[in-house]
Short mmCIF file of C-alpha atoms in Angstrom, two decimals:
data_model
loop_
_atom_site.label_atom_id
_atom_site.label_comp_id
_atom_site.label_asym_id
_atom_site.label_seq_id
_atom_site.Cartn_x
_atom_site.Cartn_y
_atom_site.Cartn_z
CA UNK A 1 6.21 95.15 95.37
CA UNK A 2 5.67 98.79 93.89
CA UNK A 3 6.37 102.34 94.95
CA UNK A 4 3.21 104.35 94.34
CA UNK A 5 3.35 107.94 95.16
CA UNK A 6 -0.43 109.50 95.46
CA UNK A 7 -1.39 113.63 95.62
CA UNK A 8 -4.08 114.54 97.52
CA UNK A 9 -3.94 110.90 99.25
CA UNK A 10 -4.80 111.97 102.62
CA UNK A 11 -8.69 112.23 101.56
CA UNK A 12 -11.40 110.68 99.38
CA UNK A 13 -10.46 108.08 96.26
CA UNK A 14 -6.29 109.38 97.02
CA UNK A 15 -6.53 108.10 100.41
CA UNK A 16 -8.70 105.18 99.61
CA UNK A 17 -5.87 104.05 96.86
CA UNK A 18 -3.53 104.74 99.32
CA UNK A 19 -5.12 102.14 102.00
CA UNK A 20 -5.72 99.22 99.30
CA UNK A 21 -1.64 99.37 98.03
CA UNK A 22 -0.56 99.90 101.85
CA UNK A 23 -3.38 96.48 102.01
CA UNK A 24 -1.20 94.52 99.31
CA UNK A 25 2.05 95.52 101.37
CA UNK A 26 3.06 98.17 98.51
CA UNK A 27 5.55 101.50 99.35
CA UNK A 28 2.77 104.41 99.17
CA UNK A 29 3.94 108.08 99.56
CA UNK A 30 1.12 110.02 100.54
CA UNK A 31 1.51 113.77 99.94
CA UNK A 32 -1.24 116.15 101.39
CA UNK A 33 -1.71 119.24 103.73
CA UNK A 34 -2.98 118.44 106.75
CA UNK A 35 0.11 116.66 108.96
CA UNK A 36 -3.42 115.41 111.18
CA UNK A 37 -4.71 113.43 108.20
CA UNK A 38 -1.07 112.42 107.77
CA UNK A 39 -0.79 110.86 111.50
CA UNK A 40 -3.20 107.87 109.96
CA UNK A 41 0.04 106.46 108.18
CA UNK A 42 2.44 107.03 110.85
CA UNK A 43 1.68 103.37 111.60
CA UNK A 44 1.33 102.12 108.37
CA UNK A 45 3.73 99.45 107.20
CA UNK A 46 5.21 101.04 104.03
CA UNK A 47 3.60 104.27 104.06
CA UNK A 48 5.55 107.45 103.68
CA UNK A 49 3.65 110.74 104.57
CA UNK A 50 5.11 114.52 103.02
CA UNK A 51 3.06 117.16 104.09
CA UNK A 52 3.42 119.86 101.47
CA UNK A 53 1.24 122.91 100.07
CA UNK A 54 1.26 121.58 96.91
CA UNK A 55 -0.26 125.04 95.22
CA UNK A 56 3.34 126.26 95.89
CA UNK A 57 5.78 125.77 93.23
CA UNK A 58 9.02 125.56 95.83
CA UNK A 59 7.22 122.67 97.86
CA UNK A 60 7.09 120.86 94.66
CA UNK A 61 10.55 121.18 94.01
CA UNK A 62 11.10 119.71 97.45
CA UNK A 63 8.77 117.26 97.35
CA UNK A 64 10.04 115.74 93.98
CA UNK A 65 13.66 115.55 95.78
CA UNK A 66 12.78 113.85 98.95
CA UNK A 67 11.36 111.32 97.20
CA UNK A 68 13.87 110.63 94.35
CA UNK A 69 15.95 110.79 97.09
CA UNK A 70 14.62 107.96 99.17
CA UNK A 71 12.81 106.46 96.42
CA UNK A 72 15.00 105.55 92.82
CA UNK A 73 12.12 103.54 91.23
CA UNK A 74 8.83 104.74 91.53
CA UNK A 75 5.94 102.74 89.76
CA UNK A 76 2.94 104.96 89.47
CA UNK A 77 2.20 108.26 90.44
CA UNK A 78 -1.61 108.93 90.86
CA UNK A 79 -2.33 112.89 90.74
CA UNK A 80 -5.70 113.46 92.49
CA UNK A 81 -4.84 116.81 94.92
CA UNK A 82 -8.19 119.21 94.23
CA UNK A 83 -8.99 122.16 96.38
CA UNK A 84 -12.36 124.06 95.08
CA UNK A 85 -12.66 127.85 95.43
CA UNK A 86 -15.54 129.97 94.92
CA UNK A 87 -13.66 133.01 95.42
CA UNK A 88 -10.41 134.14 93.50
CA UNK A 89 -7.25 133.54 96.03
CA UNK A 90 -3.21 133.69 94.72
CA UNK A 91 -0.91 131.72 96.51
CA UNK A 92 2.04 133.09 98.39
CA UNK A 93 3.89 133.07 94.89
CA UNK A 94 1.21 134.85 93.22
CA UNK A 95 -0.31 132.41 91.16
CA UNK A 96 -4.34 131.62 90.96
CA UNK A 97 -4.67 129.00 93.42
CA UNK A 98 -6.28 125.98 91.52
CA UNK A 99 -4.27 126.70 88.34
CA UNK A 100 -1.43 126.63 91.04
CA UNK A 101 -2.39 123.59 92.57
CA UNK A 102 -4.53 121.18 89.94
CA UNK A 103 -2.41 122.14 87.12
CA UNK A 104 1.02 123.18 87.80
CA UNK A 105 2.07 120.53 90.51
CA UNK A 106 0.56 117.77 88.43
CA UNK A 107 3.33 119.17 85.49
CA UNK A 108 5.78 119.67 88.23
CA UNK A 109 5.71 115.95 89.58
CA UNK A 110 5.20 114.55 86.79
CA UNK A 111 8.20 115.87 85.26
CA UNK A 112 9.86 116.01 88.24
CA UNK A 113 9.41 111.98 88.76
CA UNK A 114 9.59 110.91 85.02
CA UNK A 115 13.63 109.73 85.59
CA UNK A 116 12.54 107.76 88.48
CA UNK A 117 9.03 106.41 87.07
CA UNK A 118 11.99 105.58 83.91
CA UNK A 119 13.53 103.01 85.87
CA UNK A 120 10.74 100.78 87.00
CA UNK A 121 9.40 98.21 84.88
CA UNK A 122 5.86 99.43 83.51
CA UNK A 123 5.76 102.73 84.85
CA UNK A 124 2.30 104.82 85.11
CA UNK A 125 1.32 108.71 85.81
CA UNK A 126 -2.62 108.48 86.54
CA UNK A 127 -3.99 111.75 86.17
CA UNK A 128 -7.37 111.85 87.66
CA UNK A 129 -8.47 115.01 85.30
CA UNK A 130 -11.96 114.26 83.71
CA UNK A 131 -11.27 113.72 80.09
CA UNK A 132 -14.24 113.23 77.98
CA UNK A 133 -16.31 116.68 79.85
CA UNK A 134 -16.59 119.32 77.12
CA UNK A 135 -13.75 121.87 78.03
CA UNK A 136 -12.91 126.10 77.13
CA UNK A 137 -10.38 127.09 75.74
CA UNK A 138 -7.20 127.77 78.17
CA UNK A 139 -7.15 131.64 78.42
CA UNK A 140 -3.76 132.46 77.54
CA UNK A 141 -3.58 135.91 77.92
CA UNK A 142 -4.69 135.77 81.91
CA UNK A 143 -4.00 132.09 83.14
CA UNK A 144 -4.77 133.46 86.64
CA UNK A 145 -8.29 134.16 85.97
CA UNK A 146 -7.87 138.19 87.01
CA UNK A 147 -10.72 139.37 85.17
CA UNK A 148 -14.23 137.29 85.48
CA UNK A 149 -13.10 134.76 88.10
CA UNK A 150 -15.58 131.70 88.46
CA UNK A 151 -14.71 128.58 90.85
CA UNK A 152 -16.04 126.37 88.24
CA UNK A 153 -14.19 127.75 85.55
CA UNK A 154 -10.94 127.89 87.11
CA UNK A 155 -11.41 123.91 87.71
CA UNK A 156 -12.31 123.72 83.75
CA UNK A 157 -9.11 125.12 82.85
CA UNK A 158 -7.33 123.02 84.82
CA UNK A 159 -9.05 120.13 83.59
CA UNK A 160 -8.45 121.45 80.15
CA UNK A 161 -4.40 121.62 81.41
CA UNK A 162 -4.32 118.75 82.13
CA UNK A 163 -5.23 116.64 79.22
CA UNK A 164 -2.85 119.13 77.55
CA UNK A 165 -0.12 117.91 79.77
CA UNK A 166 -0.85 114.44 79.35
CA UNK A 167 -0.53 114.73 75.46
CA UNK A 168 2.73 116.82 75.77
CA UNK A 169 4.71 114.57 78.78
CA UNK A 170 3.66 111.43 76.52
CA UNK A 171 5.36 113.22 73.89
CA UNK A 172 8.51 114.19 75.77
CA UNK A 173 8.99 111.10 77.66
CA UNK A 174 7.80 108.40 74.61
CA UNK A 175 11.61 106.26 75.14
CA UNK A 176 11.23 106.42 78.61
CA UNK A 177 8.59 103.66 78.61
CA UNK A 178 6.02 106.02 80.77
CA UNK A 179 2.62 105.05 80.08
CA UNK A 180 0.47 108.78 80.76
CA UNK A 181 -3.47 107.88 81.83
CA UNK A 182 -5.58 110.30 82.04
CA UNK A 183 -8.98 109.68 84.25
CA UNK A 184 -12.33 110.54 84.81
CA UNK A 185 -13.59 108.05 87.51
CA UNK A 186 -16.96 109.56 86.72
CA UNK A 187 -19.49 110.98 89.73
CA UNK A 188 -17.81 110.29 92.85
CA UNK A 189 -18.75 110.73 96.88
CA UNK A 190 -15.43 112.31 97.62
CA UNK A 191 -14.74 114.79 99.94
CA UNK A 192 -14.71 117.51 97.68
CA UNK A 193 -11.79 120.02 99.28
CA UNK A 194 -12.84 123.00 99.02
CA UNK A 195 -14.21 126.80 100.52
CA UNK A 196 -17.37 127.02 98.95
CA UNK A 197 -20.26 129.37 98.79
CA UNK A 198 -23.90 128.55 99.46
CA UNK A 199 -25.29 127.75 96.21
CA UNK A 200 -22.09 125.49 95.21
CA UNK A 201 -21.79 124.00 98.95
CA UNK A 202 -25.64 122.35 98.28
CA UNK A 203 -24.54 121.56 95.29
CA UNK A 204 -21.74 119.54 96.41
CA UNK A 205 -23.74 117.87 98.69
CA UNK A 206 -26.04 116.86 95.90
CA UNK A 207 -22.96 115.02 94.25
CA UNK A 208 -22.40 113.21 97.62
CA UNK A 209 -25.60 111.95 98.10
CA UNK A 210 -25.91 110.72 94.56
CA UNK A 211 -22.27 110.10 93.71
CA UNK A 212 -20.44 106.31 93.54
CA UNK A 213 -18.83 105.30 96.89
CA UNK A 214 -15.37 106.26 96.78
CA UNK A 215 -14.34 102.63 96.64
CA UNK A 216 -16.17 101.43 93.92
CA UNK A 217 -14.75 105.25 91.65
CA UNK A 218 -11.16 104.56 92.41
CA UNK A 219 -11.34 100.51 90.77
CA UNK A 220 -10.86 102.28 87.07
CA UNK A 221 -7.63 103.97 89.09
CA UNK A 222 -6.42 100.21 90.40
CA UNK A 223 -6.97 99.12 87.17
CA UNK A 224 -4.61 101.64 85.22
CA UNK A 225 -2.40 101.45 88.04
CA UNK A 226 -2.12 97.15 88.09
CA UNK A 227 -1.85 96.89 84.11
CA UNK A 228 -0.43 100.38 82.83
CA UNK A 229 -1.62 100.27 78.69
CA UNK A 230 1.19 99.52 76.49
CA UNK A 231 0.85 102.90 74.75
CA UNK A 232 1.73 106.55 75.60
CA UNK A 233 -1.00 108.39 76.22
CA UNK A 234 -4.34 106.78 77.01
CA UNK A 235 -7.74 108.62 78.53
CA UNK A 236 -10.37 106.85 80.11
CA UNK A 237 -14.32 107.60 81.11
CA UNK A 238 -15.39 105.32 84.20
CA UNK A 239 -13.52 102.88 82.77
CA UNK A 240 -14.51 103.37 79.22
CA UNK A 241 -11.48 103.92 76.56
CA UNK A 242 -12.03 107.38 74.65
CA UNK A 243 -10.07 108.17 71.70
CA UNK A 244 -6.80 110.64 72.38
CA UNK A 245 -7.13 112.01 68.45
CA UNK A 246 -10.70 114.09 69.47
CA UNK A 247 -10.68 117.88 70.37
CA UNK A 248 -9.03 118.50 73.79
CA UNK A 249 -6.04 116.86 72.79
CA UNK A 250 -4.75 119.11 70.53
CA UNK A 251 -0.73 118.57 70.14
CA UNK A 252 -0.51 122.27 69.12
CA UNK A 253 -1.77 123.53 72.07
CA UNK A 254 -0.21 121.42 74.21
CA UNK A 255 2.94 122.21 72.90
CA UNK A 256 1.91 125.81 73.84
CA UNK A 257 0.82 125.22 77.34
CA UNK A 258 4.18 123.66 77.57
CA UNK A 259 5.88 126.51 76.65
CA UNK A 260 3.78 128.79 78.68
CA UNK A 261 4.43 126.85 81.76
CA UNK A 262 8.08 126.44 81.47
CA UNK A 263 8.38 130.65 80.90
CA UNK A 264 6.16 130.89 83.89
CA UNK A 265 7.92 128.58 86.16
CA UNK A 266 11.38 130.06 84.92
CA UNK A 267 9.96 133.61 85.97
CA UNK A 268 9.27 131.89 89.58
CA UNK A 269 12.56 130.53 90.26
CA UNK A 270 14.46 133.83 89.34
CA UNK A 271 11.57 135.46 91.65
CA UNK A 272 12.38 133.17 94.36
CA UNK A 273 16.27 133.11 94.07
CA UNK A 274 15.84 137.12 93.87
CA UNK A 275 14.20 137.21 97.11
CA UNK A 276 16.27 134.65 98.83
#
């Protein structure tokens, strides 16, 4: 039996996952928003819900320690919390939401879990990220997107984050035995979280009409999840292996990102402590 711990698992392919390890008679910890959505595991024979903002750096502190609390071993953690914006919004710490919450708490559990996910015996962080999509550059000088926000840009960069911080935890946590997946299931009919604007809400419903059924995009996910690969770092395209050594993996910049987001998350705790 595993412990899987899933973001974002109260909707789409993260709730779907959640439903086929609950299925098998896995743990699941579902983490997610809405304590509504979360009321469908209440039942559940090894579920665990935590409802958490998870675009707020504190709630992924707590978060990380009510589960290594509870749970020692964890087995997998699958990342898939997304929340589109078309307009610019900060969170209550005063961070650009969707750097906040597709970027930051992805580093922040995944760090945060890497001791437990150390103890189990072929541990696996699935970051479902979209390698392989043609990425900008991170803008380093305004992270938070104040000048020329754009909802699809700010999704970008966290993309572009993302395999960043899968390149830099495999490098930090190489002994531990961690293998760090990151995964683009491809066009999906998901439910696509978000506060949109006209022209990107028909959009969106485009994608669902023509997108994969949510069971058949998460299989690549079950896959990674049932046989972690023996190396590292990994990235994969609907199931397709792409090569970790092409642009976007850069181990100077993600060296930098790393440093950028351990100043920045430094800055927050002596923010919050000042406060509190």
């Amino acid at each position: 039996m595993k412990t899987i711990v899933i973001s974002g698992g109260t909707d789409g392919m993260g709730k779907a996952l959640a439903m086929e390890y609950l299925g098998r008679g896995d743990t699941v910890v579902v983490l997610g928003r809405d304590p509504a959505k979360g009321a469908v595991f209440a039942e559940a024979g090894g579920a665990t819900f935590i409802q958490a903002d998870l675009g707020l750096v504190a709630r992924n502190h707590e978060v990380v320690e009510r589960i290594t609390t509870r749970f020692p071993v964890v087995d997998a953690l699958v990342l898939c919390a997304r929340h589109f914006r078309s307009t610019r919004v900060e969170t209550a710490e005063g961070i650009e939401s969707t750097f906040a919450l597709e970027y930051l708490s992805r580093y922040l559990l995944s760090h945060g879990l890497a001791a437990a996910l150390g103890r189990a015996e072929r541990p696996v962080v699935v970051n479902v990220s979209g390698p392989g999509v043609s990425k900008p550059e991170i803008r380093w000088h305004d992270l938070s997107l104040t000048r020329g926000y754009d909802g699809v840009a700010a999704q970008m960069q966290a993309g572009r984050a993302n395999d960043l911080l899968g390149v830099a935890f495999a490098a930090e946590h190489a002994a531990s035995g961690i293998s760090s997946v990151l995964l683009n299931p491809g066009g999906v009919s998901t439910s696509f979280s978000g506060d949109y604007d006209a022209a990107t809400a028909a959009h969106v419903e485009a994608l669902k009409r023509y997108g994969k059924p949510v069971e058949e995009g998460i299989v690549p996910i079950i896959a990674r999840v049932d046989d972690p690969p023996a190396e590292p770092l990994s990235a994969f395209v609907e199931g397709r292996r792409i090569a970790v050594t092409r642009p976007g993996f850069e181990p100077g910049a993600a060296k930098r990102l790393a440093e950028v987001t351990r100043r920045l998350l430094a800055d927050e705790r002596t923010q919050v402590t000042s406060d509190g």
